[in-house]
PDB file of C-alpha atoms in Angstrom:
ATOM      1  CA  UNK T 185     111.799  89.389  91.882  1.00  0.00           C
ATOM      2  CA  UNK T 186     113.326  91.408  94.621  1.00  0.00           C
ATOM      3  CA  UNK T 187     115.450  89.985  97.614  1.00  0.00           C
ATOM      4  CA  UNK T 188     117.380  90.854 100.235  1.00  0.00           C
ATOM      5  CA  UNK T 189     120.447  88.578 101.471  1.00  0.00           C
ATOM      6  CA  UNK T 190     121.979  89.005 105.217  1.00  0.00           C
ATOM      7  CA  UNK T 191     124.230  85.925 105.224  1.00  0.00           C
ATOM      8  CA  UNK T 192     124.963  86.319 108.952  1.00  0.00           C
ATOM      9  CA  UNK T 193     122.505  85.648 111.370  1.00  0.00           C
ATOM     10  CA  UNK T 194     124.214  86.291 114.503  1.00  0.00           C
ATOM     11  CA  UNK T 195     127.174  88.553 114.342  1.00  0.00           C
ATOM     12  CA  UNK T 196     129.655  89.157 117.906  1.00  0.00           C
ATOM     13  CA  UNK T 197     132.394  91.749 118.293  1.00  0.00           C
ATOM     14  CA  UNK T 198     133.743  93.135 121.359  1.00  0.00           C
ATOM     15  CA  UNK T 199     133.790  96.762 122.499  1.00  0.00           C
ATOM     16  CA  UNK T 200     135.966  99.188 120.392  1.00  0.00           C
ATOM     17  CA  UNK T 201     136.283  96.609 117.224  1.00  0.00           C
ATOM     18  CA  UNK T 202     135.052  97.207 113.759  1.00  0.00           C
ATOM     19  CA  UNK T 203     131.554  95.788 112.697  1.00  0.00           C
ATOM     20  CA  UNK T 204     130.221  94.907 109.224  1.00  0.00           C
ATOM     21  CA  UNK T 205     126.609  93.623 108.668  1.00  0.00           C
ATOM     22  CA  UNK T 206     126.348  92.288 105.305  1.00  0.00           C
ATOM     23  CA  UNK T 207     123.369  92.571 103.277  1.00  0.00           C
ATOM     24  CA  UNK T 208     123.500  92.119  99.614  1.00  0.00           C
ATOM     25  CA  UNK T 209     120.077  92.267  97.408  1.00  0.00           C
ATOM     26  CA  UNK T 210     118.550  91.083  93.447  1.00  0.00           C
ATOM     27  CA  UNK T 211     117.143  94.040  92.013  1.00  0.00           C
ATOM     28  CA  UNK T 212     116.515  94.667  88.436  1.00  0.00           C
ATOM     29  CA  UNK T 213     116.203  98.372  88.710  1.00  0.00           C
ATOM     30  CA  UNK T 214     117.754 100.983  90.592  1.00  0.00           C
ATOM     31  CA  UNK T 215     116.733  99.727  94.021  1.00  0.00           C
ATOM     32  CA  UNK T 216     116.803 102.425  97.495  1.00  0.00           C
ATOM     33  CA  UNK T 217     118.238 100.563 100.321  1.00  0.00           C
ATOM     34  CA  UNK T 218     117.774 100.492 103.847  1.00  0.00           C
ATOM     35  CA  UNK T 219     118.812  99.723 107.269  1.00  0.00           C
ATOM     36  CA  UNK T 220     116.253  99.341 109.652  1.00  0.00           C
ATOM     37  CA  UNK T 221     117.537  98.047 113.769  1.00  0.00           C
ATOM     38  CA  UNK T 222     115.541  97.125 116.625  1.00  0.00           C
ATOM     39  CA  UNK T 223     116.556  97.005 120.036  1.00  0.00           C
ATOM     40  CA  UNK T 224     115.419  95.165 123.098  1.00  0.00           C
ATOM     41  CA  UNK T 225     111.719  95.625 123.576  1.00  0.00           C
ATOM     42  CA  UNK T 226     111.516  98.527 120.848  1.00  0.00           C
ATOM     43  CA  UNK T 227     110.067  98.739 117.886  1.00  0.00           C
ATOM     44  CA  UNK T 228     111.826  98.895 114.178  1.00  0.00           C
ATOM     45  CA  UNK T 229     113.098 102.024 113.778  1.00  0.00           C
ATOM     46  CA  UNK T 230     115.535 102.918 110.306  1.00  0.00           C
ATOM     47  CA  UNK T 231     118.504 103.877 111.257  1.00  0.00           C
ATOM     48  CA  UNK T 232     119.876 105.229 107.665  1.00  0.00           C
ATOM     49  CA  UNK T 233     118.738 104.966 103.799  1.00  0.00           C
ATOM     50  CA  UNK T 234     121.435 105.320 100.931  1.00  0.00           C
ATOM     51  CA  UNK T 235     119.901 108.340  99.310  1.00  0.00           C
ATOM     52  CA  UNK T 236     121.027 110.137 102.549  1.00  0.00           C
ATOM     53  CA  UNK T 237     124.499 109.562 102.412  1.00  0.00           C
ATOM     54  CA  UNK T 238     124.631 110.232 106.371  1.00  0.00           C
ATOM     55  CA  UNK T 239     125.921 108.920 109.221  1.00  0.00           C
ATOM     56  CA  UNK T 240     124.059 107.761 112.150  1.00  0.00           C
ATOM     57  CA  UNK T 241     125.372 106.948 115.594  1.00  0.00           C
ATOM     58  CA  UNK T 242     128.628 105.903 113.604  1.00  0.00           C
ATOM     59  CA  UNK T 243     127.369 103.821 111.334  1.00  0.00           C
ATOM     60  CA  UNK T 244     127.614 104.552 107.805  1.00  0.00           C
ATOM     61  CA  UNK T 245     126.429 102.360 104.345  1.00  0.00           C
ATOM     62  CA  UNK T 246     128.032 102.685 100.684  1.00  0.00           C
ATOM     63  CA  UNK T 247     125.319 101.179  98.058  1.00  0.00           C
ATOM     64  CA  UNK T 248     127.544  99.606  95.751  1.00  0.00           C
ATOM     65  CA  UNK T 249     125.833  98.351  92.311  1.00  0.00           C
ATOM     66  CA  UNK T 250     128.721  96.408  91.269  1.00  0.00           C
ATOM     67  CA  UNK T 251     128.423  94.077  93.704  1.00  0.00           C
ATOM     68  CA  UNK T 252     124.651  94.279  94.486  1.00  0.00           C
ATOM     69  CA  UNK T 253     125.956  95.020  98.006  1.00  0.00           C
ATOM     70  CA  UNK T 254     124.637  97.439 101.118  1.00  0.00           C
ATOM     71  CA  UNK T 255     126.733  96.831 104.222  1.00  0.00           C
ATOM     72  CA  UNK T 256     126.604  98.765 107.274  1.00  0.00           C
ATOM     73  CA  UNK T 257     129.594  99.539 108.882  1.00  0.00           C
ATOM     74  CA  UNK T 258     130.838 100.783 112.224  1.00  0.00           C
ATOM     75  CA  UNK T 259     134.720 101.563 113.171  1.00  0.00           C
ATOM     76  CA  UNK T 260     134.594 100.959 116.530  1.00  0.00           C
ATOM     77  CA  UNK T 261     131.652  99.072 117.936  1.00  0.00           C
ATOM     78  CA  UNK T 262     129.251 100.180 121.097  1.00  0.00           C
ATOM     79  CA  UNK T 263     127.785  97.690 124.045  1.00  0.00           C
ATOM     80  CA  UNK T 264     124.665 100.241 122.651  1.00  0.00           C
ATOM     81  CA  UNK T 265     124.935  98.796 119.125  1.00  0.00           C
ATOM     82  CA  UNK T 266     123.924  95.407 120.558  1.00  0.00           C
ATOM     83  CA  UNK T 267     120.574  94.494 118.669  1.00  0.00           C
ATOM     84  CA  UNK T 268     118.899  93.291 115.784  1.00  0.00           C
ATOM     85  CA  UNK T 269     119.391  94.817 112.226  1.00  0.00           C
ATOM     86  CA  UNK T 270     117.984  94.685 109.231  1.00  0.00           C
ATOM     87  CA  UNK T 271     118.743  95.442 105.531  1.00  0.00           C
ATOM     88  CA  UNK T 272     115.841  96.608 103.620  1.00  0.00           C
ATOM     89  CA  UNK T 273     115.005  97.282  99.736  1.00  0.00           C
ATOM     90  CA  UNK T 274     112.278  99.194  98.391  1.00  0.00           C
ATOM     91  CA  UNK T 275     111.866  98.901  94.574  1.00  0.00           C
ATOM     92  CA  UNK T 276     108.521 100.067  93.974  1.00  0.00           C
ATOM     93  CA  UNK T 277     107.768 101.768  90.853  1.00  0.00           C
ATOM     94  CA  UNK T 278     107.484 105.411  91.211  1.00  0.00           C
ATOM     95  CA  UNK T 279     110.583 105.175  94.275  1.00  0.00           C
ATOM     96  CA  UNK T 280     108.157 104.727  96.544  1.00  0.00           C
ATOM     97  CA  UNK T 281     109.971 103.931 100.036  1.00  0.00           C
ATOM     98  CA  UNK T 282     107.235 102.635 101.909  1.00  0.00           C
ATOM     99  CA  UNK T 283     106.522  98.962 100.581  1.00  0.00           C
ATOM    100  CA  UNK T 284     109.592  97.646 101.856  1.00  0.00           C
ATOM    101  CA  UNK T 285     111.675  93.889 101.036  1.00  0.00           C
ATOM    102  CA  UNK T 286     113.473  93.025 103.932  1.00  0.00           C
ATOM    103  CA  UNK T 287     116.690  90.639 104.708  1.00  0.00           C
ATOM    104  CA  UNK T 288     116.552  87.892 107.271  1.00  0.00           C
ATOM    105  CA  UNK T 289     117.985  90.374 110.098  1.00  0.00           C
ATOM    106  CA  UNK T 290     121.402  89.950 112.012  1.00  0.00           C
ATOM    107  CA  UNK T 291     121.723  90.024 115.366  1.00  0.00           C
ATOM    108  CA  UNK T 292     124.666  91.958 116.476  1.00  0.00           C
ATOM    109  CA  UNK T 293     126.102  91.190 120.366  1.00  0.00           C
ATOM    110  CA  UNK T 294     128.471  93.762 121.370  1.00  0.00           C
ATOM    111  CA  UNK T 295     130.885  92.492 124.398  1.00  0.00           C
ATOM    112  CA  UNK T 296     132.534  94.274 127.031  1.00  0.00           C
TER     113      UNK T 296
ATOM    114  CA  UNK K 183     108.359 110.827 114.378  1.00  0.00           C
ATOM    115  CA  UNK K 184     104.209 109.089 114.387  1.00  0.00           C
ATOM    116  CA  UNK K 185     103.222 107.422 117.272  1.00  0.00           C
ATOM    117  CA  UNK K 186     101.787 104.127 116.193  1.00  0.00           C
ATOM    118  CA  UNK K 187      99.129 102.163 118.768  1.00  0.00           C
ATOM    119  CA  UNK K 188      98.844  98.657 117.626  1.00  0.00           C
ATOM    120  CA  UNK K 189      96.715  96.147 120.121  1.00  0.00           C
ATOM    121  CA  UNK K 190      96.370  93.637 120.963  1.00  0.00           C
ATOM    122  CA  UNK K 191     100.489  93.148 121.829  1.00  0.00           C
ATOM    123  CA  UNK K 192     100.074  89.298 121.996  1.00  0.00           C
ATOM    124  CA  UNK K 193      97.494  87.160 122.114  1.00  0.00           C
ATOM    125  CA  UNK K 194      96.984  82.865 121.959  1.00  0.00           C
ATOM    126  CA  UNK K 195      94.149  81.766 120.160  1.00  0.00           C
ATOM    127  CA  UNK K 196      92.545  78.704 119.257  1.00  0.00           C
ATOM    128  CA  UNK K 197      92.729  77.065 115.795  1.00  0.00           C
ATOM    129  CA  UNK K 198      89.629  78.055 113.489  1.00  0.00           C
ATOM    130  CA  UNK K 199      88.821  81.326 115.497  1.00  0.00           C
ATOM    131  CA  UNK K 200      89.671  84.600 113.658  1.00  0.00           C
ATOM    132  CA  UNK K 201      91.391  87.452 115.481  1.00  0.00           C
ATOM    133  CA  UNK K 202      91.407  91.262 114.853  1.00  0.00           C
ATOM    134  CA  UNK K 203      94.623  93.455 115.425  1.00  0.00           C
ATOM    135  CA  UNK K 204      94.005  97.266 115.396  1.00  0.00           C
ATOM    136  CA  UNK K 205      96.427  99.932 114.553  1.00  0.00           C
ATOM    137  CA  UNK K 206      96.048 103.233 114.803  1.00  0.00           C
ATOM    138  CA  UNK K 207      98.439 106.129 114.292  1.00  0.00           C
ATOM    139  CA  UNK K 208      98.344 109.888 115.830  1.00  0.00           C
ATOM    140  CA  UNK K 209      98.270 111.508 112.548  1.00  0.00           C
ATOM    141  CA  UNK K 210      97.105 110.728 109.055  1.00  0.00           C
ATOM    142  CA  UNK K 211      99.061 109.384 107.263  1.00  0.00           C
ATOM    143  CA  UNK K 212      99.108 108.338 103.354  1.00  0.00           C
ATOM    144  CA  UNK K 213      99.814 104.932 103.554  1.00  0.00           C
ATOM    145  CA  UNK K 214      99.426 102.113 106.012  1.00  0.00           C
ATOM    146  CA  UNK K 215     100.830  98.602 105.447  1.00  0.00           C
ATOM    147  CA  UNK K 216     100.608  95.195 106.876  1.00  0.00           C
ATOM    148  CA  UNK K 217     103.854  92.742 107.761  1.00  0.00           C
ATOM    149  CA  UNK K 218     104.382  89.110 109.373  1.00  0.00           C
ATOM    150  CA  UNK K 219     107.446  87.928 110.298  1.00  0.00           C
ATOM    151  CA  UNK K 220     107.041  84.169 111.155  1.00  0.00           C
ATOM    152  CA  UNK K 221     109.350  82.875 113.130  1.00  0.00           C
ATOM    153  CA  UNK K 222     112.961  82.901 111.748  1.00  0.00           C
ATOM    154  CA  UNK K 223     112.115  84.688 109.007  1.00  0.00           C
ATOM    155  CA  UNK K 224     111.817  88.102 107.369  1.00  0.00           C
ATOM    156  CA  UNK K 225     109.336  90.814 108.053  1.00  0.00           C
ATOM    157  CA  UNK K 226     107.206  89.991 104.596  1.00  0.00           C
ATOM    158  CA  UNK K 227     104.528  92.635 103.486  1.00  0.00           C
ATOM    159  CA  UNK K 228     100.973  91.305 103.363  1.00  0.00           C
ATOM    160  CA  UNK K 229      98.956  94.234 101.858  1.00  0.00           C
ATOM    161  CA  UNK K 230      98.765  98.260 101.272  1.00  0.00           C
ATOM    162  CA  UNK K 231      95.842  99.229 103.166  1.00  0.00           C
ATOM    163  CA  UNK K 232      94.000 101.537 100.931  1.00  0.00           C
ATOM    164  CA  UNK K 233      91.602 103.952 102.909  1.00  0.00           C
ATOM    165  CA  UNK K 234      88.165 103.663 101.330  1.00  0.00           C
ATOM    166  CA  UNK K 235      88.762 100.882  99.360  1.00  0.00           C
ATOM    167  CA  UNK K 236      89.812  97.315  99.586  1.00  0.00           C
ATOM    168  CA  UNK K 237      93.107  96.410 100.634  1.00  0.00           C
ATOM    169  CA  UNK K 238      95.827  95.301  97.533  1.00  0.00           C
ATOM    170  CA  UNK K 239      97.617  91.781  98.415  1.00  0.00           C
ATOM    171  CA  UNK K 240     101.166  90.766  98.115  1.00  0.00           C
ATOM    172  CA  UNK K 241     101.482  87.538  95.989  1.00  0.00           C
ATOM    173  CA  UNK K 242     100.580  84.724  98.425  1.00  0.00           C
ATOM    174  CA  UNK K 243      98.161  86.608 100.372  1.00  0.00           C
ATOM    175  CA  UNK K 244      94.692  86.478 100.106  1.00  0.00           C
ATOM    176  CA  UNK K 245      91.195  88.919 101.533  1.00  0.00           C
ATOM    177  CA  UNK K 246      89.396  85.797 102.311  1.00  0.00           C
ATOM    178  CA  UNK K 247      92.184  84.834 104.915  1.00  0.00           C
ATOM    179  CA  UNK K 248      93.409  88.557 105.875  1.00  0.00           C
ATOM    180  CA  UNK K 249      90.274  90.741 105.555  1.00  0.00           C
ATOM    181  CA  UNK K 250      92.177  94.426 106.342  1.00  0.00           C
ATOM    182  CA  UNK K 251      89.814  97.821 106.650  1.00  0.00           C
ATOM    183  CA  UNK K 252      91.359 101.490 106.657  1.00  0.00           C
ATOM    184  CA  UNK K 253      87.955 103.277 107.663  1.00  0.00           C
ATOM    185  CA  UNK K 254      90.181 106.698 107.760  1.00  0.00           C
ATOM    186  CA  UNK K 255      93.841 108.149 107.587  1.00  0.00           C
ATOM    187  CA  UNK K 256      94.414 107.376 111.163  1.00  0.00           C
ATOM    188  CA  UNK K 257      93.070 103.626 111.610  1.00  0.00           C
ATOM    189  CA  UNK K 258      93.171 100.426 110.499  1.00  0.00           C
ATOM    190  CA  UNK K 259      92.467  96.719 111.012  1.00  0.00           C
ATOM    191  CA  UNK K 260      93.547  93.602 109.849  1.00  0.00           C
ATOM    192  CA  UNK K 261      92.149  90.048 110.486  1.00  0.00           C
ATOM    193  CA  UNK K 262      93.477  86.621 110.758  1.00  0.00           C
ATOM    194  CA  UNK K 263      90.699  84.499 109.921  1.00  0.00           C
ATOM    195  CA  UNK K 264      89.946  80.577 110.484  1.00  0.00           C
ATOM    196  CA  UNK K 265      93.548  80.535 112.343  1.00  0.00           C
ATOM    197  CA  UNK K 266      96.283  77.521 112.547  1.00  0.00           C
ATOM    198  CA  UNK K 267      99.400  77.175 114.370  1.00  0.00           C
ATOM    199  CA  UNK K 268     100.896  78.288 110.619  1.00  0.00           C
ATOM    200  CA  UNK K 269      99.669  81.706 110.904  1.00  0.00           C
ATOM    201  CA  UNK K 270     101.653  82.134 114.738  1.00  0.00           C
ATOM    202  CA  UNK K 271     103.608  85.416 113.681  1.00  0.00           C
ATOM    203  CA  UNK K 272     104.396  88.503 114.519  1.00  0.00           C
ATOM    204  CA  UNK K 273     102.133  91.209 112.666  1.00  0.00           C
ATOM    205  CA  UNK K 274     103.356  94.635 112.024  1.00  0.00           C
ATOM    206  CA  UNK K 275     101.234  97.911 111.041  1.00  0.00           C
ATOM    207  CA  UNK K 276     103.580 100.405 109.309  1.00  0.00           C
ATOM    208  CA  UNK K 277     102.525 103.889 108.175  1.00  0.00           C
ATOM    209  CA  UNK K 278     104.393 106.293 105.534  1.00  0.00           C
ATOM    210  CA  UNK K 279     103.848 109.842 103.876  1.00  0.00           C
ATOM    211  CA  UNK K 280     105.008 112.089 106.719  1.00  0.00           C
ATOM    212  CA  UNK K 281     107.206 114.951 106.026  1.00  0.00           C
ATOM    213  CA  UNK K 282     110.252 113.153 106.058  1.00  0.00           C
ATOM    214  CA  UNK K 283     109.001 110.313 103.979  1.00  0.00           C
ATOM    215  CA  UNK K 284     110.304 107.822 106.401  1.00  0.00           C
ATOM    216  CA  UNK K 285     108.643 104.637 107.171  1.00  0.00           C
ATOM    217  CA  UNK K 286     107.509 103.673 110.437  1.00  0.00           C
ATOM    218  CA  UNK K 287     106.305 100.990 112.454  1.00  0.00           C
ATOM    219  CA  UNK K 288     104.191  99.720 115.260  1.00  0.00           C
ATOM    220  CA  UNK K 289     105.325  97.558 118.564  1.00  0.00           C
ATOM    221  CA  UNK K 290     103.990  94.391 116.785  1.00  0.00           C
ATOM    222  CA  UNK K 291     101.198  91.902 117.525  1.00  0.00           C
ATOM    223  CA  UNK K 292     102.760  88.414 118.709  1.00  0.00           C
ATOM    224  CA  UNK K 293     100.131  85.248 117.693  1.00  0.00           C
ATOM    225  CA  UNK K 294     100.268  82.284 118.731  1.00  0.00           C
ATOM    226  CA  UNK K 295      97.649  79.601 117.556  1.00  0.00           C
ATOM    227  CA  UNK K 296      97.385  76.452 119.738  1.00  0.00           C
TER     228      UNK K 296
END
């Protein structure tokens, strides 16, 4: 069976500091992974997928199969960045990315 | 991007009513899913609503309690039938198979069941 882990469930930092959101995942296949975030009063939106290999408003996310792991980074942290995140696994057969397994969520607070 | 319309946003219902949430996208789309995420928890995908057909359940989830229509590539509905406080969730309509094969989802229904 497929899972996603996001050990943290709150996460603070302060302005200008580094952020990691951890999300590790079981997956007997070659999985795609996700990170999906929602702020305030919006609705999910992704914000990057490891096939992409891109970086999006600073945040960037090595797959690593070693270590089953998918954490999103950020070098210097945002008040913006303040909202809830979630890591996300698709392992459909066929790659489909649709029909999505999704971690827990952390919620990241950003201080001034 | 699709723009997704899902109503009602919230509602509270009594226990043993059923309730219908409607989603319904500005372009068709391939696929259309279901979610709940109960409180504290993950979003967790209740079915692939199939247009034409009947709806294919996640393990755990059955047609009798969530009876889900996809009359077309633009709409579709999902019910919460014979409702207890158990089933208080947010549900999520998410639709796929636009050009950029990104996912994406609607505003949410909140439930509560008093």
């Amino acid at each position: 069976a497929q899972r996603v882990t996001q050990p943290e469930k709150l996460l603070s930092v302060f302005k200008g500091a580094p952020v990691e959101l951890k999300c590790n995942y079981s997956y007997s296949g070659s999985p795609e992974l996700f990170w999906y975030v929602q702020y305030s009063r919006q609705r999910l939106q992704l914000l990057l997928r490891h096939i992409s290999r891109e970086s999006i408003k600073g945040f960037t996310a090595d797959l690593n199969k070693g270590e089953t792991s998918f954490h999103l980074k950020k070098p210097f942290a945002q008040e913006e960045d303040s909202a809830m995140y979630y890591c996300a696994l698709s392992g459909e057969s066929g790659g489909s990315n649709y029909k999505l397994t999704f971690g827990k969520g952390t919620l990241l607070t950003v201080n001034p | 991007s699709a723009v997704i319309s899902q109503k009602p946003s919230r509602d509270i219902c009594q226990r043993g009513t059923s309730l219908t949430i409607q989603c319904q996208v500005d372009s068709q789309v391939t696929m259309m899913f279901w979610y709940r995420q109960q409180p504290g928890q993950s979003l967790t995908l209740i079915a692939t609503a199939n247009q034409g057909s009947e709806a294919t359940y996640e393990s755990g989830f059955v047609i009798d309690k969530f009876p889900i229509s996809r009359p077309n590539l633009t709409f579709s509905t999902l019910t919460v039938s014979n409702m207890s406080p158990e089933d208080s969730s947010i549900y999520l309509c998410s639709v796929a198979g636009l050009m950029n094969t990104e996912a994406f989802f609607g505003q949410g229904t909140r439930l509560t069941v008093v």
